[in-house]
Coordinates of C-alpha atoms and ligand atoms in Angstrom, one line a residue:
X921 CA -25.6 -55.8 0.2
X922 CA -25.5 -58.9 2.0
X923 CA -29.4 -58.9 2.3
X924 CA -29.7 -58.4 -1.3
X925 CA -27.5 -61.6 -2.0
X926 CA -29.5 -63.5 1.0
X927 CA -32.7 -63.0 -0.7
X928 CA -31.6 -64.1 -4.3
X929 CA -30.0 -66.9 -2.5
X930 CA -33.6 -67.9 -1.2
X931 CA -35.5 -67.0 -4.2
X932 CA -33.4 -69.4 -6.1
X933 CA -33.9 -71.9 -3.8
X934 CA -37.4 -71.6 -3.8
X935 CA -37.4 -72.1 -7.6
X936 CA -35.4 -75.1 -7.6
X937 CA -37.4 -76.7 -5.4
X938 CA -40.6 -75.8 -6.9
X939 CA -39.7 -77.2 -10.2
X940 CA -38.2 -80.3 -8.4
X941 CA -42.0 -80.6 -7.3
X942 CA -43.6 -80.2 -10.3
X943 CA -41.5 -82.9 -12.1
X944 CA -42.0 -85.2 -9.2
X945 CA -46.0 -84.7 -9.6
X946 CA -46.4 -84.8 -13.1
X947 CA -45.2 -88.1 -14.4
X948 CA -43.2 -91.4 -13.6
X949 CA -39.8 -91.7 -14.2
X950 CA -39.5 -94.2 -17.2
X951 CA -41.1 -92.4 -19.9
X952 CA -43.6 -94.8 -22.0
X953 CA -43.7 -94.5 -25.7
X954 CA -45.7 -91.7 -27.0
X955 CA -47.9 -92.4 -29.8
X956 CA -49.8 -90.1 -32.0
X957 CA -53.8 -90.7 -32.5
X958 CA -53.1 -92.4 -35.9
X959 CA -50.2 -94.9 -34.4
X960 CA -52.5 -95.6 -31.9
X961 CA -55.5 -95.9 -34.3
X962 CA -53.3 -98.1 -36.8
X963 CA -52.2 -100.2 -33.7
X964 CA -55.9 -101.1 -32.8
X965 CA -56.5 -102.1 -36.4
X966 CA -53.8 -104.4 -36.2
X967 CA -54.9 -105.6 -33.0
X968 CA -51.7 -105.4 -30.9
X969 CA -53.4 -103.4 -28.2
X970 CA -54.7 -105.1 -25.0
X971 CA -56.3 -102.1 -23.0
X972 CA -56.6 -98.5 -22.8
X973 CA -57.1 -96.8 -20.0
X974 CA -58.2 -93.1 -20.5
X975 CA -57.9 -90.7 -17.5
X976 CA -59.2 -86.8 -18.6
X977 CA -57.3 -86.6 -21.7
X978 CA -54.5 -89.3 -21.1
X979 CA -54.5 -92.5 -22.5
X980 CA -52.5 -95.2 -21.1
X981 CA -51.9 -97.9 -23.2
X982 CA -51.3 -101.8 -22.7
X983 CA -50.1 -103.4 -25.7
X984 CA -50.3 -107.3 -25.8
X985 CA -46.7 -107.4 -26.4
X986 CA -46.7 -106.0 -22.4
X987 CA -45.0 -102.9 -23.5
X988 CA -46.9 -99.7 -22.6
X989 CA -47.3 -96.8 -24.5
X990 CA -48.9 -93.2 -23.8
X991 CA -51.0 -90.9 -26.4
X992 CA -53.4 -88.1 -25.9
X993 CA -57.1 -87.9 -27.3
X994 CA -58.5 -84.6 -28.3
X995 CA -59.8 -82.7 -25.6
X996 CA -63.6 -83.3 -25.3
X997 CA -64.1 -85.9 -27.9
X998 CA -65.0 -89.3 -27.5
X999 CA -62.4 -92.1 -27.7
X1000 CA -64.0 -94.5 -29.5
X1001 CA -65.3 -92.2 -32.3
X1002 CA -62.0 -90.6 -32.5
X1003 CA -60.2 -94.0 -33.3
X1004 CA -62.9 -95.1 -35.9
X1005 CA -62.5 -91.4 -37.6
X1006 CA -58.7 -92.5 -37.7
X1007 CA -59.3 -95.7 -39.3
X1008 CA -59.7 -98.5 -36.9
X1009 CA -62.6 -100.5 -37.4
X1010 CA -65.4 -100.5 -34.6
X1011 CA -64.9 -104.2 -34.4
X1012 CA -61.2 -104.2 -33.9
X1013 CA -62.2 -101.7 -31.3
X1014 CA -64.4 -104.0 -29.6
X1015 CA -61.4 -106.2 -29.0
X1016 CA -59.9 -103.8 -26.8
X1017 CA -60.4 -103.3 -23.1
X1018 CA -61.3 -99.7 -22.4
X1019 CA -61.1 -98.3 -18.9
X1020 CA -62.5 -95.0 -18.0
X1021 CA -60.6 -93.6 -14.9
X1022 CA -61.7 -91.1 -12.5
X1023 CA -59.2 -88.5 -13.1
X1024 CA -56.8 -88.1 -10.1
X1025 CA -57.5 -85.0 -8.4
X1026 CA -54.1 -84.2 -7.2
X1027 CA -52.3 -85.0 -10.6
X1028 CA -54.9 -83.0 -12.3
X1029 CA -54.3 -79.9 -10.2
X1030 CA -50.8 -80.6 -10.3
X1031 CA -50.6 -80.6 -13.7
X1032 CA -53.0 -77.9 -14.7
X1033 CA -52.5 -75.3 -12.1
X1034 CA -48.8 -75.5 -11.1
X1035 CA -47.5 -74.3 -14.4
X1036 CA -50.0 -71.2 -14.0
X1037 CA -49.0 -70.6 -10.3
X1038 CA -45.2 -71.5 -10.4
X1039 CA -44.4 -67.7 -11.1
X1040 CA -46.9 -66.4 -8.3
X1041 CA -45.3 -68.7 -5.8
X1042 CA -42.0 -67.7 -6.5
X1043 CA -42.9 -63.8 -6.4
X1044 CA -44.6 -64.9 -3.1
X1045 CA -41.9 -67.0 -1.8
X1046 CA -39.2 -63.8 -2.3
X1047 CA -42.0 -61.4 -1.1
X1048 CA -41.9 -63.2 2.3
X1049 CA -38.3 -63.4 2.9
X1050 CA -38.1 -59.6 2.0
X1051 CA -40.7 -58.8 4.3
X1052 CA -39.1 -61.0 6.9
X1053 CA -36.1 -59.3 6.7
X1054 CA -37.5 -55.9 7.2
X1055 CA -39.4 -57.0 10.1
X1056 CA -36.6 -58.0 12.0
X1057 CA -34.3 -55.1 10.8
X1058 CA -33.8 -52.1 12.9
X1059 CA -36.7 -50.6 14.7
X1060 CA -39.0 -52.8 13.6
X1061 CA -39.9 -50.3 10.9
X1062 CA -42.4 -52.4 9.0
X1063 CA -45.4 -53.2 10.8
X1064 CA -48.5 -52.8 8.9
X1065 CA -51.5 -51.6 11.6
X1066 CA -49.0 -51.4 14.1
X1067 CA -47.4 -48.3 14.3
X1068 CA -44.0 -47.1 12.7
X1069 CA -42.3 -46.1 16.2
X1070 CA -38.9 -46.1 17.2
X1071 CA -38.5 -47.5 20.8
X1072 CA -35.6 -46.3 22.5
X1073 CA -34.6 -48.5 25.5
X1074 CA -34.0 -46.7 28.9
X1075 CA -30.4 -47.0 29.0
X1076 CA -29.1 -47.5 25.5
X1077 CA -27.4 -44.6 23.8
X1078 CA -28.7 -42.8 26.9
X1079 CA -29.1 -39.0 26.6
X1080 CA -29.3 -36.7 29.5
X1081 CA -29.8 -33.0 30.3
X1082 CA -26.0 -32.7 30.4
X1083 CA -26.1 -33.2 26.5
X1084 CA -28.5 -30.3 26.4
X1085 CA -27.0 -26.9 26.8
X1086 CA -29.0 -24.1 28.1
X1087 CA -32.5 -24.2 28.2
X1088 CA -32.4 -23.9 31.8
X1089 CA -36.1 -23.0 32.1
X1090 CA -37.3 -25.4 30.0
X1091 CA -35.0 -28.0 32.1
X1092 CA -36.6 -26.8 35.0
X1093 CA -40.0 -27.7 34.0
X1094 CA -39.1 -31.2 32.6
X1095 CA -37.4 -32.0 36.1
X1096 CA -40.9 -32.3 37.3
X1097 CA -42.1 -34.5 34.9
X1098 CA -39.1 -36.9 35.3
X1099 CA -39.6 -36.8 39.0
X1100 CA -43.1 -37.9 38.5
X1101 CA -41.9 -41.0 36.6
X1102 CA -39.7 -41.9 38.7
X1103 CA -41.8 -41.7 41.9
X1104 CA -45.4 -41.4 40.9
X1105 CA -46.6 -42.2 44.5
X1106 CA -45.2 -39.2 46.0
X1107 CA -47.6 -36.9 43.6
X1108 CA -50.5 -39.7 44.2
X1109 CA -50.6 -39.6 47.5
X1110 CA -50.8 -36.2 47.8
X1111 CA -53.9 -35.8 45.8
X1112 CA -51.9 -34.0 42.9
X1113 CA -53.2 -34.4 39.2
X1114 CA -50.3 -35.8 37.1
X1115 CA -50.0 -33.6 34.0
X1116 CA -50.4 -36.0 31.0
X1117 CA -49.3 -34.1 28.1
X1118 CA -46.2 -32.0 27.4
X1119 CA -46.0 -29.4 24.6
X1120 CA -42.4 -28.7 23.6
X1121 CA -42.5 -25.2 21.6
X1122 CA -39.8 -23.7 19.9
X1123 CA -38.0 -23.0 16.6
X1124 CA -36.4 -25.7 14.1
X1125 CA -33.2 -27.0 15.6
X1126 CA -33.6 -25.7 19.0
X1127 CA -33.6 -29.0 20.4
X1128 CA -37.1 -30.2 21.3
X1129 CA -36.6 -33.8 20.0
X1130 CA -33.1 -33.8 21.7
X1131 CA -34.7 -32.8 25.3
X1132 CA -37.6 -35.1 24.7
X1133 CA -35.1 -38.0 24.6
X1134 CA -33.2 -36.3 27.6
X1135 CA -36.2 -36.5 29.4
X1136 CA -36.8 -40.2 29.1
X1137 CA -32.8 -40.8 29.6
X1138 CA -33.2 -38.8 33.3
X1139 CA -36.0 -41.0 34.0
X1140 CA -34.8 -44.1 32.9
X1141 CA -38.0 -45.1 30.8
X1142 CA -38.9 -46.5 27.5
X1143 CA -39.4 -43.5 24.9
X1144 CA -41.9 -44.2 22.0
X1145 CA -40.9 -42.0 19.2
X1146 CA -42.9 -41.4 16.3
X1147 CA -43.6 -38.4 14.0
X1148 CA -46.6 -36.9 13.3
X1149 CA -45.8 -36.9 9.6
X1150 CA -45.8 -40.2 9.8
X1151 CA -49.0 -40.9 11.1
X1152 CA -50.5 -39.0 8.1
X1153 CA -48.2 -40.5 5.4
X1154 CA -48.0 -44.0 5.7
X1155 CA -51.0 -45.8 4.9
X1156 CA -54.1 -44.2 4.5
X1157 CA -57.2 -45.3 6.7
X1158 CA -55.0 -46.4 9.7
X1159 CA -54.0 -43.6 11.6
X1160 CA -56.3 -43.7 14.4
X1161 CA -55.6 -47.5 14.7
X1162 CA -51.9 -46.7 14.9
X1163 CA -52.6 -44.3 17.3
X1164 CA -54.5 -47.0 19.7
X1165 CA -51.9 -49.5 19.2
X1166 CA -49.1 -46.9 20.0
X1167 CA -51.1 -46.5 23.4
X1168 CA -51.3 -50.0 24.1
X1169 CA -48.1 -50.8 23.6
X1170 CA -46.9 -47.9 25.4
X1171 CA -49.1 -48.7 28.6
X1172 CA -47.9 -51.8 28.5
X1173 CA -44.4 -50.7 29.4
X1174 CA -45.3 -48.0 31.6
X1175 CA -43.5 -46.2 33.0
X1176 CA -42.7 -44.6 29.7
X1177 CA -42.8 -41.7 27.3
X1178 CA -44.9 -41.3 24.3
X1179 CA -43.2 -38.7 22.0
X1180 CA -45.2 -37.1 18.8
X1181 CA -42.8 -35.4 17.1
X1182 CA -43.8 -32.4 14.9
X1183 CA -47.3 -32.9 16.0
X1184 CA -48.5 -29.8 13.8
X1185 CA -48.9 -32.4 11.0
X1186 CA -51.7 -34.0 12.8
X1187 CA -53.1 -31.5 15.0
X1188 CA -53.4 -28.6 12.9
X1189 CA -56.7 -26.8 13.7
X1190 CA -59.9 -28.7 12.4
X1191 CA -61.4 -27.4 9.6
X1192 CA -58.7 -24.6 8.9
X1193 CA -58.8 -25.5 5.2
X1194 CA -55.0 -25.0 5.0
X1195 CA -53.8 -28.4 3.0
X1196 CA -57.7 -29.2 2.3
X1197 CA -60.2 -30.8 5.0
X1198 CA -58.0 -33.8 5.4
X1199 CA -60.5 -36.8 7.1
X1200 CA -57.7 -38.7 7.8
X1201 CA -55.6 -36.6 9.7
X1202 CA -58.8 -35.1 11.8
X1203 CA -59.5 -38.8 13.0
X1204 CA -55.9 -39.3 14.1
X1205 CA -56.1 -35.9 16.1
X1206 CA -59.4 -37.3 17.4
X1207 CA -58.1 -40.6 18.3
X1208 CA -55.0 -38.8 20.4
X1209 CA -57.3 -37.0 22.2
X1210 CA -59.6 -39.8 22.9
X1211 CA -56.5 -41.9 24.0
X1212 CA -55.4 -39.0 26.2
X1213 CA -58.7 -38.7 28.1
X1214 CA -58.7 -42.3 28.5
X1215 CA -55.8 -42.6 30.8
X1216 CA -56.6 -43.6 34.5
X1217 CA -55.5 -41.0 37.0
X1218 CA -52.5 -43.2 37.9
X1219 CA -51.6 -44.5 34.4
X1220 CA -47.6 -43.9 34.6
X1221 CA -47.3 -42.7 30.9
X1222 CA -46.5 -39.0 29.7
X1223 CA -47.1 -37.8 26.3
X1224 CA -44.8 -35.5 25.0
X1225 CA -45.1 -33.4 21.7
X1226 CA -43.0 -30.9 19.9
X1227 CA -44.0 -28.2 17.4
X1228 CA -42.5 -25.2 16.1
X1229 CA -46.1 -23.8 15.0
X1230 CA -48.1 -23.9 18.2
X1231 CA -50.0 -20.9 16.7
X1232 CA -51.6 -23.5 14.2
X1233 CA -52.5 -26.1 16.5
X1234 CA -56.2 -27.1 17.2
X1235 CA -57.4 -25.7 20.5
X1236 CA -58.6 -29.0 21.3
X1237 CA -54.8 -30.3 21.8
X1238 CA -54.2 -27.6 24.4
X1239 CA -57.4 -27.8 26.8
X1240 CA -56.4 -29.0 30.5
X1241 CA -56.0 -32.4 30.6
X1242 CA -54.2 -32.7 27.1
X1243 CA -51.2 -30.9 26.4
X1244 CA -51.7 -28.5 29.2
X1245 CA -48.0 -28.3 29.8
X1246 CA -46.3 -26.0 27.5
X1247 CA -42.4 -25.6 27.6
X1248 CA -40.8 -22.8 25.7
X1249 CA -37.5 -23.5 24.3
X1250 CA -35.8 -20.1 23.5
X1251 CA -33.0 -19.4 20.6
X1252 CA -29.7 -20.2 22.7
X1253 CA -27.9 -16.9 23.7
X1254 CA -24.2 -16.2 23.9
X1255 CA -23.4 -18.4 27.0
X1256 CA -25.8 -21.3 25.7
X1257 CA -24.2 -21.2 21.9
X1258 CA -20.6 -21.5 23.9
X1259 CA -22.1 -24.4 25.9
X1260 CA -23.4 -26.0 22.9
X1261 CA -20.1 -25.8 21.1
X1262 CA -18.4 -27.4 23.7
X1263 CA -20.7 -30.4 23.6
X1264 CA -20.4 -30.9 20.2
X1265 CA -16.4 -29.9 20.2
X1266 CA -16.4 -33.3 22.2
X1267 CA -14.2 -35.9 20.4
X1268 CA -12.8 -33.5 18.0
X1269 CA -9.6 -32.2 18.5
X1270 CA -9.1 -28.9 18.8
X1271 CA -6.1 -26.4 18.2
X1272 CA -4.6 -24.6 21.0
X1273 CA -5.6 -21.4 19.0
X1274 CA -9.4 -22.0 19.2
X1275 CA -11.5 -20.1 21.3
X1276 CA -15.0 -21.3 21.3
X1277 CA -16.2 -18.0 23.0
X1278 CA -15.4 -15.9 19.6
X1279 CA -17.1 -18.2 17.7
X1280 CA -20.3 -17.8 20.0
X1281 CA -19.9 -14.1 19.4
X1282 CA -19.9 -14.6 15.6
X1283 CA -23.4 -16.6 15.9
X1284 CA -26.0 -14.7 16.8
X1285 CA -29.2 -16.2 15.8
X1286 CA -28.1 -19.8 15.2
X1287 CA -30.1 -22.6 16.4
X1288 CA -28.5 -25.2 18.5
X1289 CA -28.8 -27.8 15.1
X1290 CA -27.0 -25.0 13.2
X1291 CA -24.1 -25.1 15.7
X1292 CA -23.8 -28.5 15.6
X1293 CA -23.7 -28.4 11.8
X1294 CA -20.9 -25.6 12.2
X1295 CA -18.9 -27.3 14.1
X1296 CA -19.1 -30.4 12.0
X1297 CA -18.3 -28.5 8.9
X1298 CA -15.1 -27.3 10.4
X1299 CA -14.0 -30.7 11.3
X1300 CA -14.5 -31.8 7.6
X1301 CA -12.7 -28.9 6.6
X1302 CA -9.7 -29.4 8.5
X1303 CA -10.1 -33.3 7.6
X1304 CA -10.1 -32.3 4.0
X1305 CA -6.8 -30.8 4.6
X1306 CA -5.4 -33.6 6.4
X1307 CA -5.3 -31.6 9.5
X1308 CA -5.0 -33.2 13.0
X1309 CA -7.2 -30.5 14.6
X1310 CA -9.7 -28.2 14.1
X1311 CA -8.6 -24.6 13.8
X1312 CA -10.1 -21.2 15.0
X1313 CA -10.1 -20.2 11.0
X1314 CA -12.1 -23.5 10.4
X1315 CA -14.5 -22.4 12.6
X1316 CA -14.9 -19.0 11.0
X1317 CA -14.9 -20.5 7.6
X1318 CA -17.8 -22.6 8.4
X1319 CA -20.0 -19.8 10.1
X1320 CA -20.0 -18.5 6.7
X1321 CA -20.6 -21.5 5.3
X1322 CA -23.6 -22.2 7.3
X1323 CA -25.3 -18.7 6.7
X1324 CA -24.3 -18.3 3.0
X1325 CA -23.5 -21.7 1.3
X1326 CA -20.3 -22.7 0.1
X1327 CA -17.4 -20.4 -1.3
X1328 CA -17.2 -20.3 -5.1
X1329 CA -13.8 -19.3 -5.8
X1330 CA -13.8 -21.2 -9.2
X1331 CA -16.9 -18.9 -10.6
X1332 CA -15.4 -17.4 -13.5
X1333 CA -15.9 -13.3 -13.4
X1334 CA -15.0 -10.8 -15.5
X1335 CA -12.8 -8.0 -14.3
X1336 CA -15.6 -5.8 -14.7
X1337 CA -17.8 -8.1 -13.0
X1338 CA -15.4 -7.9 -10.1
X1339 CA -15.2 -4.5 -9.8
X1340 CA -19.2 -3.9 -9.9
X1341 CA -19.1 -6.5 -6.9
X1342 CA -16.3 -5.0 -5.0
X1343 CA -18.0 -1.7 -5.2
X1344 CA -21.3 -3.2 -4.2
X1345 CA -19.9 -4.6 -1.3
X1346 CA -17.9 -1.2 -0.3
X1347 CA -21.2 0.6 -0.6
X1348 CA -22.8 -1.7 1.8
X1349 CA -19.5 -1.7 4.2
X1350 CA -19.3 2.0 4.0
X1351 CA -22.6 2.7 5.1
X1352 CA -22.6 0.1 7.7
X1353 CA -19.6 2.0 9.3
X1354 CA -21.1 5.4 8.7
X1355 CA -24.2 4.8 10.6
X1356 CA -24.6 4.6 14.2
X1357 CA -27.3 2.4 14.5
X1358 CA -26.1 0.3 12.1
X1359 CA -24.5 -3.2 12.8
X1360 CA -20.8 -3.2 12.6
X1361 CA -19.1 -5.0 9.7
X1362 CA -17.3 -8.4 10.5
X1363 CA -16.2 -9.2 7.3
X1364 CA -16.5 -8.0 3.7
X1365 CA -16.1 -10.3 0.6
X1366 CA -15.7 -10.5 -3.1
X1367 CA -15.6 -14.3 -3.0
X1368 CA -19.1 -15.7 -4.4
X1369 CA -20.7 -17.8 -2.0
X1370 CA -24.0 -19.7 -2.6
X1371 CA -26.0 -17.3 -4.8
X1372 CA -24.2 -14.2 -3.4
X1373 CA -21.9 -12.7 -5.8
X1374 CA -20.2 -11.1 -2.6
X1375 CA -21.0 -10.6 0.8
X1376 CA -20.6 -8.1 4.0
X1377 CA -21.4 -9.7 7.1
X1378 CA -22.7 -7.5 9.7
X1379 CA -23.6 -9.1 13.0
X1380 CA -25.2 -7.4 16.3
X1381 CA -22.8 -6.2 18.9
X1382 CA -24.7 -8.5 21.5
X1383 CA -28.0 -10.8 21.4
X1384 CA -30.7 -8.5 20.9
X1385 CA -34.7 -9.4 21.7
X1386 CA -35.9 -6.1 20.6
X1387 CA -35.1 -3.8 17.8
X1388 CA -35.8 -0.3 17.4
X1389 CA -37.1 1.9 14.7
X1390 CA -33.8 3.8 14.3
X1391 CA -32.0 0.4 13.6
X1392 CA -34.5 -0.6 11.0
X1393 CA -33.7 2.6 9.3
X1394 CA -30.4 2.1 9.4
X1395 CA -30.6 -1.3 7.9
X1396 CA -32.8 -0.2 5.0
X1397 CA -29.9 2.5 4.2
X1398 CA -27.1 -0.2 4.8
X1399 CA -29.2 -2.7 2.4
X1400 CA -29.7 0.0 -0.4
X1401 CA -25.8 1.2 0.0
X1402 CA -24.7 -1.5 -2.8
X1403 CA -27.6 -0.3 -5.1
X1404 CA -26.7 3.3 -4.8
X1405 CA -22.7 2.8 -5.2
X1406 CA -23.1 0.9 -8.3
X1407 CA -25.2 3.6 -9.9
X1408 CA -22.9 6.6 -8.5
X1409 CA -19.6 4.6 -9.6
X1410 CA -20.6 3.0 -13.0
X1411 CA -23.7 5.5 -14.0
X1412 CA -25.2 2.3 -14.4
X1413 CA -27.6 -0.7 -12.5
X1414 CA -27.0 -4.3 -12.6
X1415 CA -29.1 -7.3 -11.4
X1416 CA -26.9 -7.9 -8.6
X1417 CA -28.7 -5.7 -6.2
X1418 CA -32.1 -7.4 -6.5
X1419 CA -32.2 -9.4 -3.8
X1420 CA -31.1 -6.5 -1.4
X1421 CA -34.3 -4.7 -3.0
X1422 CA -36.3 -7.5 -2.6
X1423 CA -35.2 -7.5 1.2
X1424 CA -35.3 -4.1 1.8
X1425 CA -39.1 -3.8 0.4
X1426 CA -40.0 -6.8 2.6
X1427 CA -38.7 -4.9 5.7
X1428 CA -40.3 -1.7 5.1
X1429 CA -43.5 -3.4 4.3
X1430 CA -43.2 -5.0 7.7
X1431 CA -42.2 -1.3 9.3
X1432 CA -45.3 -0.2 8.3
X1433 CA -47.9 -2.9 8.8
X1434 CA -46.5 -4.9 11.6
X1435 CA -44.4 -2.8 14.0
X1436 CA -46.8 0.2 13.7
X1437 CA -43.6 2.3 13.1
X1438 CA -45.2 4.6 10.4
X1439 CA -46.3 8.1 11.6
X1440 CA -49.0 8.3 9.1
X1441 CA -50.6 5.0 9.7
X1442 CA -50.2 4.9 13.3
X1443 CA -49.8 2.3 15.8
X1444 CA -51.7 -0.4 13.9
X1445 CA -51.4 -3.5 12.5
X1446 CA -52.5 -4.7 9.0
X1447 CA -53.3 -7.9 7.6
X1448 CA -53.9 -11.1 9.7
X1449 CA -51.0 -13.0 10.1
X1450 CA -52.3 -16.2 11.5
X1451 CA -49.5 -15.6 14.3
X1452 CA -47.0 -16.1 11.5
X1453 CA -44.7 -14.1 12.8
X1454 CA -44.2 -16.7 15.4
X1455 CA -40.7 -17.7 15.5
X1456 CA -39.9 -15.7 12.1
X1457 CA -42.0 -17.3 9.8
X1458 CA -44.4 -16.1 7.4
X1459 CA -47.0 -17.9 5.7
X1460 CA -49.4 -15.6 4.3
X1461 CA -51.3 -12.8 5.7
X1462 CA -55.1 -12.2 5.1
X1463 CA -55.9 -9.1 4.1
X1464 CA -58.1 -7.0 6.7
X1465 CA -58.2 -3.7 5.5
X1466 CA -59.6 -1.3 2.6
X1467 CA -58.1 -0.2 -0.5
X1468 CA -57.7 2.9 0.7
X1469 CA -55.4 1.8 3.4
X1470 CA -54.0 -0.6 1.0
X1471 CA -52.5 2.3 -1.1
X1472 CA -51.6 4.4 1.7
X1473 CA -49.5 1.5 2.9
X1474 CA -47.8 1.0 -0.6
X1475 CA -47.0 4.8 -0.3
X1476 CA -45.7 4.8 3.1
X1477 CA -43.7 1.7 2.4
X1478 CA -42.1 3.7 -1.0
X1479 CA -41.1 6.4 1.5
X1480 CA -39.3 4.3 3.7
X1481 CA -37.3 3.0 0.9
X1482 CA -37.0 6.6 -0.9
X1483 CA -35.6 8.1 2.5
X1484 CA -33.3 5.2 2.8
X1485 CA -32.2 5.5 -0.9
X1486 CA -31.5 9.5 -0.6
X1487 CA -29.4 8.9 2.7
X1488 CA -27.4 6.5 1.4
X1489 CA -26.6 8.5 -2.0
X1490 CA -26.0 11.5 0.2
X1491 CA -23.3 9.4 2.5
X1492 CA -22.0 7.5 -0.1
X1493 CA -21.3 10.7 -2.6
X1494 CA -19.7 12.6 0.2
X1495 CA -17.3 9.7 1.1
X1496 CA -16.3 8.8 -2.3
X1497 CA -12.8 8.6 -1.4
X1498 CA -13.4 6.0 1.6
X1499 CA -15.7 4.1 -0.7
X1500 CA -13.1 3.9 -3.3
X1501 CA -10.3 2.9 -0.9
X1502 CA -12.5 0.0 0.5
X1503 CA -13.3 -1.0 -3.1
X1504 CA -9.6 -1.0 -4.4
X1505 CA -8.3 -3.0 -1.2
X1506 CA -11.2 -5.8 -1.8
X1507 CA -10.2 -6.0 -5.4
X1508 CA -6.7 -6.7 -4.0
X1509 CA -7.4 -8.7 -1.4
X1510 CA -10.9 -10.2 -1.9
X1511 CA -11.6 -10.5 1.9
X1512 CA -11.5 -8.3 4.7
X1513 CA -11.5 -9.2 8.2
X1514 CA -13.4 -6.7 10.9
X1515 CA -9.8 -5.7 12.2
X1516 CA -8.7 -4.6 9.0
X1517 CA -11.9 -3.0 7.5
X1518 CA -11.8 -1.0 10.9
X1519 CA -8.1 0.0 10.3
X1520 CA -8.7 1.4 6.7
X1521 CA -11.8 3.0 7.7
X1522 CA -10.2 4.4 10.7
X1523 CA -8.0 6.5 8.7
X1524 CA -10.8 8.6 7.4
X1525 CA -12.3 9.3 10.9
X1526 CA -15.9 9.1 9.8
X1527 CA -17.8 10.9 11.9
X1528 CA -21.0 8.7 13.2
X1529 CA -24.3 9.6 11.4
X1530 CA -28.2 9.0 12.3
X1531 CA -30.2 7.1 9.8
Ligands
ADP2622 P1 -35.7 -30.0 17.1 O1 -36.1 -31.0 17.2 O2 -35.9 -28.5 17.7 O3 -35.7 -29.5 15.6 P2 -33.1 -31.0 17.3 O4 -33.5 -31.5 18.8 O5 -33.7 -32.2 16.2 O6 -34.0 -29.9 17.0 O7 -31.4 -30.4 17.4 C1 -31.0 -30.7 16.4 C2 -29.5 -31.0 16.7 O8 -29.1 -29.9 17.4 C3 -29.6 -32.1 17.9 O9 -29.5 -33.4 17.6 C4 -28.1 -31.8 18.3 O10 -27.2 -32.2 18.1 C5 -28.2 -30.1 18.0 N1 -28.6 -29.0 19.4 C6 -30.0 -28.4 19.6 N2 -29.8 -27.6 20.6 C7 -29.0 -28.1 21.5 C8 -28.9 -27.9 22.7 N3 -29.4 -27.0 23.5 N4 -27.7 -28.7 23.2 C9 -26.9 -29.3 22.6 N5 -27.2 -29.8 21.4 C10 -28.2 -29.1 20.7
MG2623 MG1 -36.9 -32.3 16.0
ZN2624 ZN1 -25.7 -6.4 -1.7

């Protein structure tokens, strides 16, 4: 805000100065009497005029009485003709001395151009101030031609490896880079080639950016941070020149690290068509390659880059001598999650009741960023209720908030709707409790959250890296549990199950086309996925099979869904009493935690079934 006032102040000052200058230039202070042309002609006729000086269209008149006057003549017409036309006789005119003066250049320009230029000058002045402000603002963000980089000085806000939890292997790899930046001589003396490029790969939020900064912090060198999308986005046509600037600046402050975040924005495979043939991007990419090839062997500069889509990177980037060091960042396991929780709990007073380990248990699949977010949400929750410390329940609530979105207790639901939701969730929960390969239920609730009407939170017992066909079959049957329960109890279907069905269909299709788990189609994958399965994201699959196979796939998918549906129907029908009990309790209490749920189901002594 203060900046805005500054700009207004300077703008106003500029305005006042210009107006003052203008009036200074355009006239002398004691204003002479102004005459119209016919008045002037009358005065000439009466013989009162001694001298007329003409400069441009301005007439300066000296009267015989010694007084001065001024007049203007018509543009482009002769003065004598004009006066005669106004009734002064040629004889009377001849008695007047007429002097034609060269128009003063300065005055002419000032008088003619200044009024036209005035607005431009003011606007220009304001712009100048705004830009000067922006340039001197944080991080030098407004440099045309030069790059938009954030430079982190070595010891300011220093982040080190201790700020990064887990990621042991990645840190181990990067220690070598730190060592090189600190004592390059050791490596050069023995003739070792120093790596130039390090590519950090890992899912979103796994700590790539954080780790890159930590390397700079450990080595105590400047860290030039730019994101790939900034190269592409900001000004068309200067991507390549910005790369050059970046490398030049960085080389000057070597030893240093250049960090290109989200490099997939520029480093996408050239000519891959995705997003159109983007010349700008290709030139930027080429310039990066050229710069990296151009280092001297002893240039003490390391280029780090990060991406969560290594599968779409241009192979030229991965060639030896470029980003040939590749470091994988795994999703955090349970111990890492506990560490990350500890790191982010710093500065947030925790209740004595808090056991971070239990939070770690409940958050499989969370990335580091999710966990940081979770702890922050918990702190916000505590603060909103004016508590001084964060409790275990705050943390648990935040887990669900991060997964499912905020609770919407106030959403008005009719009694009937509430009953349907209760039976729907009870169906999921009962299936999960009945099948021995299903993940255990952590919580069932009929409080709506985000877009879901209610939810059943199931979590794997431990961190898993492999999943088995039997588990997938159980998952399918659990997903259909809600649908089946609604159908059995109300003899009617609602739209509430649509997202379950979509998810189930997707899973069944993956079982057939990607995991090769269908007996009919055999151990093959179908559809080229551009490595899209990498890090769990799918873009689009290209079809690489015949119509015939396509219809076989569809049939298999249908068979899997049908099987799961029949299974769910059989189990829920035969365990209707349990279903009713769960649903009733849900209607009463709205939410059942794991222990409570297990107690209810435990009373029935259910035999674990195979899916
Ligand atoms: P990425 O660049 O991989 O998408 P970031 O490095 O930006 O992820 O991580 C986002 C945030 O998540 C970090 O600022 C940090 O607070 C938290 N975080 C992620 N991984 C870790 C970790 N291993 N240890 C501590 N904090 C982490
Ligand atoms: Mg990042
Ligand atoms: Zn459901």
